[in-house]
Amino acid sequence: AQSVTQPDIHITVSEGASLELRCNYSYGATPYLFWYVQSPGQGLQLLLKYFSGDTLVQGIKGFEAEFKRSQSSFNLRKPPVHWSDAAEYFCAVGPFGNEKLTFGTGTRLTIIP
Amino acid sequence: NAGVTQTPKFRVLKTGQSMTLLCAQDMNHEYMYWYRQDPGMGLRLIHYSVGEGTTAKGEVPDGYNVSRLKKQNFLLGLESAAPSQTSVYFCASSLRKEGAFFGQGTRLTVV
């Protein structure tokens, strides 16, 4: 069965510092990977996705993620972070298509001045 | 262009009552989904639809029913609400190979 682990429940970083949010997945075939962001009281917004090809994926708002098959990871990065990046971030994995996505439990990001 | 719209945004139900959550999308997406979000558990798929007139069970379908009579609408029904169904419900839609667009959510409390 597919699964996603986001090992960090809560991360605090200083504004202007670099950010890396971890995501590890378990999937038996070629995974389709996504990162979503959720601001308080809002729905989820797609940051970026990986289907195939270049393992470094660029997304919106200056985010990027790197797919590492050998480590079963799809970590999200942003250098540098801005106060507006404070939110909750979800990693998701699924087969071709979206109908059986499995989400991680999320990482809450706090930005300090 | 409204995207994905959920109605209502908040609701309080008594145990045993029924209700329907409405999701509407104006992006002509084939795929639509209903998720529930609970603290510390991420999002879990309840039901989904790959096209008008079709529905399928997701990870946590028990206690819920859905219908997709029109391509743009996806309804989620609770026939007899239980406190365990207290949650935030999200509807989403997508093209098959693209990321999903989410609605703003419906906060449901069952007392």
mmCIF file with all atom_site columns, C-alpha atoms in Angstrom:
data_model
loop_
_atom_site.group_PDB
_atom_site.id
_atom_site.type_symbol
_atom_site.label_atom_id
_atom_site.label_alt_id
_atom_site.label_comp_id
_atom_site.label_asym_id
_atom_site.label_entity_id
_atom_site.label_seq_id
_atom_site.pdbx_PDB_ins_code
_atom_site.Cartn_x
_atom_site.Cartn_y
_atom_site.Cartn_z
_atom_site.occupancy
_atom_site.B_iso_or_equiv
_atom_site.pdbx_formal_charge
_atom_site.auth_seq_id
_atom_site.auth_comp_id
_atom_site.auth_asym_id
_atom_site.auth_atom_id
_atom_site.pdbx_PDB_model_num
ATOM 1   C CA . ALA A 1 1   ? 0.000   0.000  0.000   1.00 0.00 ? 1   ALA A CA 1
ATOM 2   C CA . GLN A 1 2   ? 1.153   3.520  -0.654  1.00 0.00 ? 2   GLN A CA 1
ATOM 3   C CA . SER A 1 3   ? 2.014   5.823  2.213   1.00 0.00 ? 3   SER A CA 1
ATOM 4   C CA . VAL A 1 4   ? 3.555   9.208  2.887   1.00 0.00 ? 4   VAL A CA 1
ATOM 5   C CA . THR A 1 5   ? 5.557   10.254 5.919   1.00 0.00 ? 5   THR A CA 1
ATOM 6   C CA . GLN A 1 6   ? 6.226   13.835 6.860   1.00 0.00 ? 6   GLN A CA 1
ATOM 7   C CA . PRO A 1 7   ? 8.518   13.403 9.848   1.00 0.00 ? 7   PRO A CA 1
ATOM 8   C CA . ASP A 1 8   ? 8.338   17.001 11.056  1.00 0.00 ? 8   ASP A CA 1
ATOM 9   C CA . ILE A 1 9   ? 5.040   18.042 12.603  1.00 0.00 ? 9   ILE A CA 1
ATOM 10  C CA . HIS A 1 10  ? 6.161   21.628 13.210  1.00 0.00 ? 10  HIS A CA 1
ATOM 11  C CA . ILE A 1 11  ? 9.148   23.606 11.952  1.00 0.00 ? 11  ILE A CA 1
ATOM 12  C CA . THR A 1 12  ? 10.194  27.129 12.904  1.00 0.00 ? 12  THR A CA 1
ATOM 13  C CA . VAL A 1 13  ? 12.582  29.130 10.736  1.00 0.00 ? 13  VAL A CA 1
ATOM 14  C CA . SER A 1 14  ? 13.728  32.719 10.664  1.00 0.00 ? 14  SER A CA 1
ATOM 15  C CA . GLU A 1 15  ? 12.598  34.963 7.863   1.00 0.00 ? 15  GLU A CA 1
ATOM 16  C CA . GLY A 1 16  ? 15.247  34.974 5.157   1.00 0.00 ? 16  GLY A CA 1
ATOM 17  C CA . ALA A 1 17  ? 16.609  31.571 6.098   1.00 0.00 ? 17  ALA A CA 1
ATOM 18  C CA . SER A 1 18  ? 16.475  28.487 3.902   1.00 0.00 ? 18  SER A CA 1
ATOM 19  C CA . LEU A 1 19  ? 13.742  25.927 4.312   1.00 0.00 ? 19  LEU A CA 1
ATOM 20  C CA . GLU A 1 20  ? 13.578  22.213 3.675   1.00 0.00 ? 20  GLU A CA 1
ATOM 21  C CA . LEU A 1 21  ? 10.473  20.165 4.458   1.00 0.00 ? 21  LEU A CA 1
ATOM 22  C CA . ARG A 1 22  ? 10.886  16.419 4.363   1.00 0.00 ? 22  ARG A CA 1
ATOM 23  C CA . CYS A 1 23  ? 8.643   13.918 2.636   1.00 0.00 ? 23  CYS A CA 1
ATOM 24  C CA . ASN A 1 24  ? 9.248   10.184 2.380   1.00 0.00 ? 24  ASN A CA 1
ATOM 25  C CA . TYR A 1 25  ? 6.952   7.923  0.425   1.00 0.00 ? 25  TYR A CA 1
ATOM 26  C CA . SER A 1 26  ? 6.307   4.258  -0.052  1.00 0.00 ? 26  SER A CA 1
ATOM 27  C CA . TYR A 1 27  ? 4.962   3.212  -3.418  1.00 0.00 ? 27  TYR A CA 1
ATOM 28  C CA . GLY A 1 28  ? 5.427   0.112  -5.505  1.00 0.00 ? 28  GLY A CA 1
ATOM 29  C CA . ALA A 1 29  ? 5.602   1.702  -8.933  1.00 0.00 ? 29  ALA A CA 1
ATOM 30  C CA . THR A 1 30  ? 6.507   5.044  -10.446 1.00 0.00 ? 30  THR A CA 1
ATOM 31  C CA . PRO A 1 31  ? 5.068   7.563  -8.032  1.00 0.00 ? 31  PRO A CA 1
ATOM 32  C CA . TYR A 1 32  ? 3.294   10.775 -8.854  1.00 0.00 ? 32  TYR A CA 1
ATOM 33  C CA . LEU A 1 33  ? 4.191   13.288 -6.161  1.00 0.00 ? 33  LEU A CA 1
ATOM 34  C CA . PHE A 1 34  ? 2.673   16.573 -5.091  1.00 0.00 ? 34  PHE A CA 1
ATOM 35  C CA . TRP A 1 35  ? 3.208   19.321 -2.553  1.00 0.00 ? 35  TRP A CA 1
ATOM 36  C CA . TYR A 1 36  ? 0.266   21.407 -1.374  1.00 0.00 ? 36  TYR A CA 1
ATOM 37  C CA . VAL A 1 37  ? 0.083   24.410 0.957   1.00 0.00 ? 37  VAL A CA 1
ATOM 38  C CA . GLN A 1 38  ? -2.809  25.280 3.243   1.00 0.00 ? 38  GLN A CA 1
ATOM 39  C CA . SER A 1 39  ? -3.215  28.656 4.910   1.00 0.00 ? 39  SER A CA 1
ATOM 40  C CA . PRO A 1 40  ? -5.419  28.823 8.028   1.00 0.00 ? 40  PRO A CA 1
ATOM 41  C CA . GLY A 1 41  ? -9.080  28.411 7.216   1.00 0.00 ? 41  GLY A CA 1
ATOM 42  C CA . GLN A 1 42  ? -8.377  27.836 3.539   1.00 0.00 ? 42  GLN A CA 1
ATOM 43  C CA . GLY A 1 43  ? -8.340  24.957 1.123   1.00 0.00 ? 43  GLY A CA 1
ATOM 44  C CA . LEU A 1 44  ? -5.205  23.409 -0.271  1.00 0.00 ? 44  LEU A CA 1
ATOM 45  C CA . GLN A 1 45  ? -3.256  25.004 -3.085  1.00 0.00 ? 45  GLN A CA 1
ATOM 46  C CA . LEU A 1 46  ? -0.960  23.060 -5.371  1.00 0.00 ? 46  LEU A CA 1
ATOM 47  C CA . LEU A 1 47  ? 2.679   24.166 -5.116  1.00 0.00 ? 47  LEU A CA 1
ATOM 48  C CA . LEU A 1 48  ? 4.274   21.702 -7.508  1.00 0.00 ? 48  LEU A CA 1
ATOM 49  C CA . LYS A 1 49  ? 4.070   18.206 -8.892  1.00 0.00 ? 49  LYS A CA 1
ATOM 50  C CA . TYR A 1 50  ? 6.396   15.513 -10.193 1.00 0.00 ? 50  TYR A CA 1
ATOM 51  C CA . PHE A 1 51  ? 5.399   12.969 -12.777 1.00 0.00 ? 51  PHE A CA 1
ATOM 52  C CA . SER A 1 52  ? 8.607   12.155 -14.629 1.00 0.00 ? 52  SER A CA 1
ATOM 53  C CA . GLY A 1 53  ? 11.699  13.717 -16.160 1.00 0.00 ? 53  GLY A CA 1
ATOM 54  C CA . ASP A 1 54  ? 13.899  16.221 -14.391 1.00 0.00 ? 54  ASP A CA 1
ATOM 55  C CA . THR A 1 55  ? 14.068  15.307 -10.726 1.00 0.00 ? 55  THR A CA 1
ATOM 56  C CA . LEU A 1 56  ? 14.270  18.933 -9.618  1.00 0.00 ? 56  LEU A CA 1
ATOM 57  C CA . VAL A 1 57  ? 10.835  20.470 -9.955  1.00 0.00 ? 57  VAL A CA 1
ATOM 58  C CA . GLN A 1 58  ? 10.036  24.168 -9.808  1.00 0.00 ? 58  GLN A CA 1
ATOM 59  C CA . GLY A 1 59  ? 6.746   25.354 -8.440  1.00 0.00 ? 59  GLY A CA 1
ATOM 60  C CA . ILE A 1 60  ? 4.874   28.497 -7.588  1.00 0.00 ? 60  ILE A CA 1
ATOM 61  C CA . LYS A 1 61  ? 5.931   31.084 -4.994  1.00 0.00 ? 61  LYS A CA 1
ATOM 62  C CA . GLY A 1 62  ? 9.618   30.217 -5.396  1.00 0.00 ? 62  GLY A CA 1
ATOM 63  C CA . PHE A 1 63  ? 9.323   26.652 -4.096  1.00 0.00 ? 63  PHE A CA 1
ATOM 64  C CA . GLU A 1 64  ? 11.177  23.690 -5.522  1.00 0.00 ? 64  GLU A CA 1
ATOM 65  C CA . ALA A 1 65  ? 11.336  19.990 -4.717  1.00 0.00 ? 65  ALA A CA 1
ATOM 66  C CA . GLU A 1 66  ? 13.760  17.228 -5.545  1.00 0.00 ? 66  GLU A CA 1
ATOM 67  C CA . PHE A 1 67  ? 12.726  13.653 -6.254  1.00 0.00 ? 67  PHE A CA 1
ATOM 68  C CA . LYS A 1 68  ? 15.256  11.090 -5.050  1.00 0.00 ? 68  LYS A CA 1
ATOM 69  C CA . ARG A 1 69  ? 14.189  7.592  -5.972  1.00 0.00 ? 69  ARG A CA 1
ATOM 70  C CA . SER A 1 70  ? 17.042  5.948  -4.046  1.00 0.00 ? 70  SER A CA 1
ATOM 71  C CA . GLN A 1 71  ? 15.900  7.633  -0.839  1.00 0.00 ? 71  GLN A CA 1
ATOM 72  C CA . SER A 1 72  ? 12.148  7.522  -1.574  1.00 0.00 ? 72  SER A CA 1
ATOM 73  C CA . SER A 1 73  ? 12.044  11.206 -0.834  1.00 0.00 ? 73  SER A CA 1
ATOM 74  C CA . PHE A 1 74  ? 10.496  14.330 -2.313  1.00 0.00 ? 74  PHE A CA 1
ATOM 75  C CA . ASN A 1 75  ? 11.701  17.184 -0.127  1.00 0.00 ? 75  ASN A CA 1
ATOM 76  C CA . LEU A 1 76  ? 10.418  20.715 -0.532  1.00 0.00 ? 76  LEU A CA 1
ATOM 77  C CA . ARG A 1 77  ? 12.811  23.648 -0.425  1.00 0.00 ? 77  ARG A CA 1
ATOM 78  C CA . LYS A 1 78  ? 12.694  27.404 -0.514  1.00 0.00 ? 78  LYS A CA 1
ATOM 79  C CA . PRO A 1 79  ? 15.549  29.824 -0.133  1.00 0.00 ? 79  PRO A CA 1
ATOM 80  C CA . PRO A 1 80  ? 14.836  32.248 1.431   1.00 0.00 ? 80  PRO A CA 1
ATOM 81  C CA . VAL A 1 81  ? 11.523  32.109 3.262   1.00 0.00 ? 81  VAL A CA 1
ATOM 82  C CA . HIS A 1 82  ? 9.169   35.033 3.703   1.00 0.00 ? 82  HIS A CA 1
ATOM 83  C CA . TRP A 1 83  ? 6.737   35.654 6.558   1.00 0.00 ? 83  TRP A CA 1
ATOM 84  C CA . SER A 1 84  ? 3.886   34.926 4.130   1.00 0.00 ? 84  SER A CA 1
ATOM 85  C CA . ASP A 1 85  ? 5.114   31.332 3.764   1.00 0.00 ? 85  ASP A CA 1
ATOM 86  C CA . ALA A 1 86  ? 3.803   30.469 7.224   1.00 0.00 ? 86  ALA A CA 1
ATOM 87  C CA . ALA A 1 87  ? 1.229   27.753 6.598   1.00 0.00 ? 87  ALA A CA 1
ATOM 88  C CA . GLU A 1 88  ? 0.769   24.006 6.669   1.00 0.00 ? 88  GLU A CA 1
ATOM 89  C CA . TYR A 1 89  ? 2.374   21.932 3.954   1.00 0.00 ? 89  TYR A CA 1
ATOM 90  C CA . PHE A 1 90  ? 1.210   18.551 2.717   1.00 0.00 ? 90  PHE A CA 1
ATOM 91  C CA . CYS A 1 91  ? 3.012   16.013 0.588   1.00 0.00 ? 91  CYS A CA 1
ATOM 92  C CA . ALA A 1 92  ? 0.948   13.526 -1.423  1.00 0.00 ? 92  ALA A CA 1
ATOM 93  C CA . VAL A 1 93  ? 1.684   10.445 -3.532  1.00 0.00 ? 93  VAL A CA 1
ATOM 94  C CA . GLY A 1 94  ? -0.441  8.500  -5.960  1.00 0.00 ? 94  GLY A CA 1
ATOM 95  C CA . PRO A 1 95  ? -0.603  6.466  -9.105  1.00 0.00 ? 95  PRO A CA 1
ATOM 96  C CA . PHE A 1 96  ? -1.152  7.975  -12.511 1.00 0.00 ? 96  PHE A CA 1
ATOM 97  C CA . GLY A 1 97  ? -3.991  10.367 -11.984 1.00 0.00 ? 97  GLY A CA 1
ATOM 98  C CA . ASN A 1 98  ? -5.308  11.843 -8.778  1.00 0.00 ? 98  ASN A CA 1
ATOM 99  C CA . GLU A 1 99  ? -8.028  9.469  -7.711  1.00 0.00 ? 99  GLU A CA 1
ATOM 100 C CA . LYS A 1 100 ? -6.041  7.559  -5.149  1.00 0.00 ? 100 LYS A CA 1
ATOM 101 C CA . LEU A 1 101 ? -3.803  10.166 -3.630  1.00 0.00 ? 101 LEU A CA 1
ATOM 102 C CA . THR A 1 102 ? -2.439  9.526  -0.169  1.00 0.00 ? 102 THR A CA 1
ATOM 103 C CA . PHE A 1 103 ? -1.599  12.611 1.852   1.00 0.00 ? 103 PHE A CA 1
ATOM 104 C CA . GLY A 1 104 ? 0.942   12.997 4.596   1.00 0.00 ? 104 GLY A CA 1
ATOM 105 C CA . THR A 1 105 ? -0.121  14.368 7.961   1.00 0.00 ? 105 THR A CA 1
ATOM 106 C CA . GLY A 1 106 ? 1.351   17.769 7.208   1.00 0.00 ? 106 GLY A CA 1
ATOM 107 C CA . THR A 1 107 ? 4.115   20.035 8.490   1.00 0.00 ? 107 THR A CA 1
ATOM 108 C CA . ARG A 1 108 ? 3.204   23.322 10.089  1.00 0.00 ? 108 ARG A CA 1
ATOM 109 C CA . LEU A 1 109 ? 5.683   26.083 9.269   1.00 0.00 ? 109 LEU A CA 1
ATOM 110 C CA . THR A 1 110 ? 6.176   29.056 11.552  1.00 0.00 ? 110 THR A CA 1
ATOM 111 C CA . ILE A 1 111 ? 8.289   32.023 10.474  1.00 0.00 ? 111 ILE A CA 1
ATOM 112 C CA . ILE A 1 112 ? 9.960   34.221 13.076  1.00 0.00 ? 112 ILE A CA 1
ATOM 113 C CA . PRO A 1 113 ? 11.264  37.727 12.352  1.00 0.00 ? 113 PRO A CA 1
ATOM 114 C CA . ASN B 2 1   ? -13.864 32.150 -12.592 1.00 0.00 ? 1   ASN B CA 1
ATOM 115 C CA . ALA B 2 2   ? -14.851 30.829 -9.150  1.00 0.00 ? 2   ALA B CA 1
ATOM 116 C CA . GLY B 2 3   ? -12.935 27.518 -9.255  1.00 0.00 ? 3   GLY B CA 1
ATOM 117 C CA . VAL B 2 4   ? -14.353 25.087 -6.694  1.00 0.00 ? 4   VAL B CA 1
ATOM 118 C CA . THR B 2 5   ? -17.201 26.299 -4.502  1.00 0.00 ? 5   THR B CA 1
ATOM 119 C CA . GLN B 2 6   ? -18.501 24.443 -1.468  1.00 0.00 ? 6   GLN B CA 1
ATOM 120 C CA . THR B 2 7   ? -21.835 25.023 0.220   1.00 0.00 ? 7   THR B CA 1
ATOM 121 C CA . PRO B 2 8   ? -22.329 25.491 3.161   1.00 0.00 ? 8   PRO B CA 1
ATOM 122 C CA . LYS B 2 9   ? -19.154 26.702 4.860   1.00 0.00 ? 9   LYS B CA 1
ATOM 123 C CA . PHE B 2 10  ? -20.271 25.810 8.378   1.00 0.00 ? 10  PHE B CA 1
ATOM 124 C CA . ARG B 2 11  ? -22.912 23.482 9.751   1.00 0.00 ? 11  ARG B CA 1
ATOM 125 C CA . VAL B 2 12  ? -23.903 22.017 13.085  1.00 0.00 ? 12  VAL B CA 1
ATOM 126 C CA . LEU B 2 13  ? -25.952 18.827 13.071  1.00 0.00 ? 13  LEU B CA 1
ATOM 127 C CA . LYS B 2 14  ? -27.521 16.742 15.757  1.00 0.00 ? 14  LYS B CA 1
ATOM 128 C CA . THR B 2 15  ? -26.706 13.049 15.858  1.00 0.00 ? 15  THR B CA 1
ATOM 129 C CA . GLY B 2 16  ? -28.976 11.192 13.469  1.00 0.00 ? 16  GLY B CA 1
ATOM 130 C CA . GLN B 2 17  ? -29.775 14.157 11.242  1.00 0.00 ? 17  GLN B CA 1
ATOM 131 C CA . SER B 2 18  ? -29.022 14.115 7.557   1.00 0.00 ? 18  SER B CA 1
ATOM 132 C CA . MET B 2 19  ? -27.495 16.703 5.282   1.00 0.00 ? 19  MET B CA 1
ATOM 133 C CA . THR B 2 20  ? -25.995 17.220 1.844   1.00 0.00 ? 20  THR B CA 1
ATOM 134 C CA . LEU B 2 21  ? -22.832 19.122 1.035   1.00 0.00 ? 21  LEU B CA 1
ATOM 135 C CA . LEU B 2 22  ? -22.688 20.647 -2.408  1.00 0.00 ? 22  LEU B CA 1
ATOM 136 C CA . CYS B 2 23  ? -19.570 21.101 -4.502  1.00 0.00 ? 23  CYS B CA 1
ATOM 137 C CA . ALA B 2 24  ? -19.561 22.980 -7.779  1.00 0.00 ? 24  ALA B CA 1
ATOM 138 C CA . GLN B 2 25  ? -16.669 23.536 -10.181 1.00 0.00 ? 25  GLN B CA 1
ATOM 139 C CA . ASP B 2 26  ? -16.546 25.699 -13.273 1.00 0.00 ? 26  ASP B CA 1
ATOM 140 C CA . MET B 2 27  ? -13.316 24.396 -14.813 1.00 0.00 ? 27  MET B CA 1
ATOM 141 C CA . ASN B 2 28  ? -14.866 21.556 -16.814 1.00 0.00 ? 28  ASN B CA 1
ATOM 142 C CA . HIS B 2 29  ? -12.850 19.004 -14.838 1.00 0.00 ? 29  HIS B CA 1
ATOM 143 C CA . GLU B 2 30  ? -13.658 15.346 -15.238 1.00 0.00 ? 30  GLU B CA 1
ATOM 144 C CA . TYR B 2 31  ? -12.452 14.266 -11.825 1.00 0.00 ? 31  TYR B CA 1
ATOM 145 C CA . MET B 2 32  ? -13.998 15.334 -8.513  1.00 0.00 ? 32  MET B CA 1
ATOM 146 C CA . TYR B 2 33  ? -13.242 14.259 -4.948  1.00 0.00 ? 33  TYR B CA 1
ATOM 147 C CA . TRP B 2 34  ? -14.464 14.554 -1.400  1.00 0.00 ? 34  TRP B CA 1
ATOM 148 C CA . TYR B 2 35  ? -11.895 14.521 1.421   1.00 0.00 ? 35  TYR B CA 1
ATOM 149 C CA . ARG B 2 36  ? -12.144 14.906 5.142   1.00 0.00 ? 36  ARG B CA 1
ATOM 150 C CA . GLN B 2 37  ? -9.417  16.553 7.198   1.00 0.00 ? 37  GLN B CA 1
ATOM 151 C CA . ASP B 2 38  ? -8.900  15.694 10.826  1.00 0.00 ? 38  ASP B CA 1
ATOM 152 C CA . PRO B 2 39  ? -6.131  16.942 13.132  1.00 0.00 ? 39  PRO B CA 1
ATOM 153 C CA . GLY B 2 40  ? -2.942  14.919 12.797  1.00 0.00 ? 40  GLY B CA 1
ATOM 154 C CA . MET B 2 41  ? -4.372  12.720 10.034  1.00 0.00 ? 41  MET B CA 1
ATOM 155 C CA . GLY B 2 42  ? -3.916  14.742 6.882   1.00 0.00 ? 42  GLY B CA 1
ATOM 156 C CA . LEU B 2 43  ? -6.596  14.412 4.233   1.00 0.00 ? 43  LEU B CA 1
ATOM 157 C CA . ARG B 2 44  ? -8.432  11.159 3.635   1.00 0.00 ? 44  ARG B CA 1
ATOM 158 C CA . LEU B 2 45  ? -10.412 10.427 0.507   1.00 0.00 ? 45  LEU B CA 1
ATOM 159 C CA . ILE B 2 46  ? -14.085 9.641  1.092   1.00 0.00 ? 46  ILE B CA 1
ATOM 160 C CA . HIS B 2 47  ? -15.444 9.191  -2.444  1.00 0.00 ? 47  HIS B CA 1
ATOM 161 C CA . TYR B 2 48  ? -14.464 10.319 -5.878  1.00 0.00 ? 48  TYR B CA 1
ATOM 162 C CA . SER B 2 49  ? -15.846 10.536 -9.391  1.00 0.00 ? 49  SER B CA 1
ATOM 163 C CA . VAL B 2 50  ? -14.070 10.172 -12.716 1.00 0.00 ? 50  VAL B CA 1
ATOM 164 C CA . GLY B 2 51  ? -16.952 11.533 -14.749 1.00 0.00 ? 51  GLY B CA 1
ATOM 165 C CA . GLU B 2 52  ? -20.604 12.440 -14.846 1.00 0.00 ? 52  GLU B CA 1
ATOM 166 C CA . GLY B 2 53  ? -22.754 9.608  -13.552 1.00 0.00 ? 53  GLY B CA 1
ATOM 167 C CA . THR B 2 54  ? -19.858 7.669  -12.013 1.00 0.00 ? 54  THR B CA 1
ATOM 168 C CA . THR B 2 55  ? -18.699 7.447  -8.409  1.00 0.00 ? 55  THR B CA 1
ATOM 169 C CA . ALA B 2 56  ? -16.289 5.267  -6.474  1.00 0.00 ? 56  ALA B CA 1
ATOM 170 C CA . LYS B 2 57  ? -15.288 4.647  -2.880  1.00 0.00 ? 57  LYS B CA 1
ATOM 171 C CA . GLY B 2 58  ? -12.170 6.111  -1.398  1.00 0.00 ? 58  GLY B CA 1
ATOM 172 C CA . GLU B 2 59  ? -10.336 5.337  1.798   1.00 0.00 ? 59  GLU B CA 1
ATOM 173 C CA . VAL B 2 60  ? -13.109 6.181  4.315   1.00 0.00 ? 60  VAL B CA 1
ATOM 174 C CA . PRO B 2 61  ? -16.495 5.850  2.570   1.00 0.00 ? 61  PRO B CA 1
ATOM 175 C CA . ASP B 2 62  ? -18.622 4.417  5.390   1.00 0.00 ? 62  ASP B CA 1
ATOM 176 C CA . GLY B 2 63  ? -21.499 6.652  6.459   1.00 0.00 ? 63  GLY B CA 1
ATOM 177 C CA . TYR B 2 64  ? -21.362 8.771  3.308   1.00 0.00 ? 64  TYR B CA 1
ATOM 178 C CA . ASN B 2 65  ? -22.999 8.690  -0.096  1.00 0.00 ? 65  ASN B CA 1
ATOM 179 C CA . VAL B 2 66  ? -22.293 10.744 -3.200  1.00 0.00 ? 66  VAL B CA 1
ATOM 180 C CA . SER B 2 67  ? -23.863 11.603 -6.515  1.00 0.00 ? 67  SER B CA 1
ATOM 181 C CA . ARG B 2 68  ? -22.584 13.209 -9.691  1.00 0.00 ? 68  ARG B CA 1
ATOM 182 C CA . LEU B 2 69  ? -25.623 13.867 -11.843 1.00 0.00 ? 69  LEU B CA 1
ATOM 183 C CA . LYS B 2 70  ? -24.002 16.817 -13.593 1.00 0.00 ? 70  LYS B CA 1
ATOM 184 C CA . LYS B 2 71  ? -20.352 17.165 -14.541 1.00 0.00 ? 71  LYS B CA 1
ATOM 185 C CA . GLN B 2 72  ? -19.923 20.364 -12.582 1.00 0.00 ? 72  GLN B CA 1
ATOM 186 C CA . ASN B 2 73  ? -21.518 19.187 -9.339  1.00 0.00 ? 73  ASN B CA 1
ATOM 187 C CA . PHE B 2 74  ? -20.543 16.560 -6.778  1.00 0.00 ? 74  PHE B CA 1
ATOM 188 C CA . LEU B 2 75  ? -22.791 16.041 -3.758  1.00 0.00 ? 75  LEU B CA 1
ATOM 189 C CA . LEU B 2 76  ? -21.794 14.428 -0.478  1.00 0.00 ? 76  LEU B CA 1
ATOM 190 C CA . GLY B 2 77  ? -24.572 13.098 1.725   1.00 0.00 ? 77  GLY B CA 1
ATOM 191 C CA . LEU B 2 78  ? -24.668 12.050 5.338   1.00 0.00 ? 78  LEU B CA 1
ATOM 192 C CA . GLU B 2 79  ? -27.780 9.968  5.942   1.00 0.00 ? 79  GLU B CA 1
ATOM 193 C CA . SER B 2 80  ? -27.499 9.714  9.733   1.00 0.00 ? 80  SER B CA 1
ATOM 194 C CA . ALA B 2 81  ? -24.797 11.946 11.153  1.00 0.00 ? 81  ALA B CA 1
ATOM 195 C CA . ALA B 2 82  ? -22.553 10.678 13.934  1.00 0.00 ? 82  ALA B CA 1
ATOM 196 C CA . PRO B 2 83  ? -20.114 12.598 16.161  1.00 0.00 ? 83  PRO B CA 1
ATOM 197 C CA . SER B 2 84  ? -17.241 10.744 14.434  1.00 0.00 ? 84  SER B CA 1
ATOM 198 C CA . GLN B 2 85  ? -18.162 12.649 11.293  1.00 0.00 ? 85  GLN B CA 1
ATOM 199 C CA . THR B 2 86  ? -17.235 15.955 12.879  1.00 0.00 ? 86  THR B CA 1
ATOM 200 C CA . SER B 2 87  ? -14.529 17.179 10.530  1.00 0.00 ? 87  SER B CA 1
ATOM 201 C CA . VAL B 2 88  ? -13.585 19.661 7.855   1.00 0.00 ? 88  VAL B CA 1
ATOM 202 C CA . TYR B 2 89  ? -14.708 18.471 4.443   1.00 0.00 ? 89  TYR B CA 1
ATOM 203 C CA . PHE B 2 90  ? -12.957 19.482 1.257   1.00 0.00 ? 90  PHE B CA 1
ATOM 204 C CA . CYS B 2 91  ? -14.082 19.061 -2.285  1.00 0.00 ? 91  CYS B CA 1
ATOM 205 C CA . ALA B 2 92  ? -11.569 19.091 -5.122  1.00 0.00 ? 92  ALA B CA 1
ATOM 206 C CA . SER B 2 93  ? -11.546 18.708 -8.863  1.00 0.00 ? 93  SER B CA 1
ATOM 207 C CA . SER B 2 94  ? -8.892  17.995 -11.455 1.00 0.00 ? 94  SER B CA 1
ATOM 208 C CA . LEU B 2 95  ? -7.932  16.875 -14.865 1.00 0.00 ? 95  LEU B CA 1
ATOM 209 C CA . ARG B 2 96  ? -6.564  13.358 -14.602 1.00 0.00 ? 96  ARG B CA 1
ATOM 210 C CA . LYS B 2 97  ? -2.866  14.081 -14.681 1.00 0.00 ? 97  LYS B CA 1
ATOM 211 C CA . GLU B 2 98  ? -2.875  17.501 -13.092 1.00 0.00 ? 98  GLU B CA 1
ATOM 212 C CA . GLY B 2 99  ? -2.919  18.661 -9.512  1.00 0.00 ? 99  GLY B CA 1
ATOM 213 C CA . ALA B 2 100 ? -6.277  19.095 -7.882  1.00 0.00 ? 100 ALA B CA 1
ATOM 214 C CA . PHE B 2 101 ? -8.010  22.382 -7.144  1.00 0.00 ? 101 PHE B CA 1
ATOM 215 C CA . PHE B 2 102 ? -9.586  22.518 -3.705  1.00 0.00 ? 102 PHE B CA 1
ATOM 216 C CA . GLY B 2 103 ? -12.589 24.339 -2.333  1.00 0.00 ? 103 GLY B CA 1
ATOM 217 C CA . GLN B 2 104 ? -12.506 26.395 0.853   1.00 0.00 ? 104 GLN B CA 1
ATOM 218 C CA . GLY B 2 105 ? -13.888 23.624 3.005   1.00 0.00 ? 105 GLY B CA 1
ATOM 219 C CA . THR B 2 106 ? -16.997 22.934 5.085   1.00 0.00 ? 106 THR B CA 1
ATOM 220 C CA . ARG B 2 107 ? -16.621 22.738 8.842   1.00 0.00 ? 107 ARG B CA 1
ATOM 221 C CA . LEU B 2 108 ? -19.157 20.237 10.147  1.00 0.00 ? 108 LEU B CA 1
ATOM 222 C CA . THR B 2 109 ? -19.860 19.630 13.805  1.00 0.00 ? 109 THR B CA 1
ATOM 223 C CA . VAL B 2 110 ? -22.103 16.758 14.904  1.00 0.00 ? 110 VAL B CA 1
ATOM 224 C CA . VAL B 2 111 ? -23.368 17.043 18.471  1.00 0.00 ? 111 VAL B CA 1
#
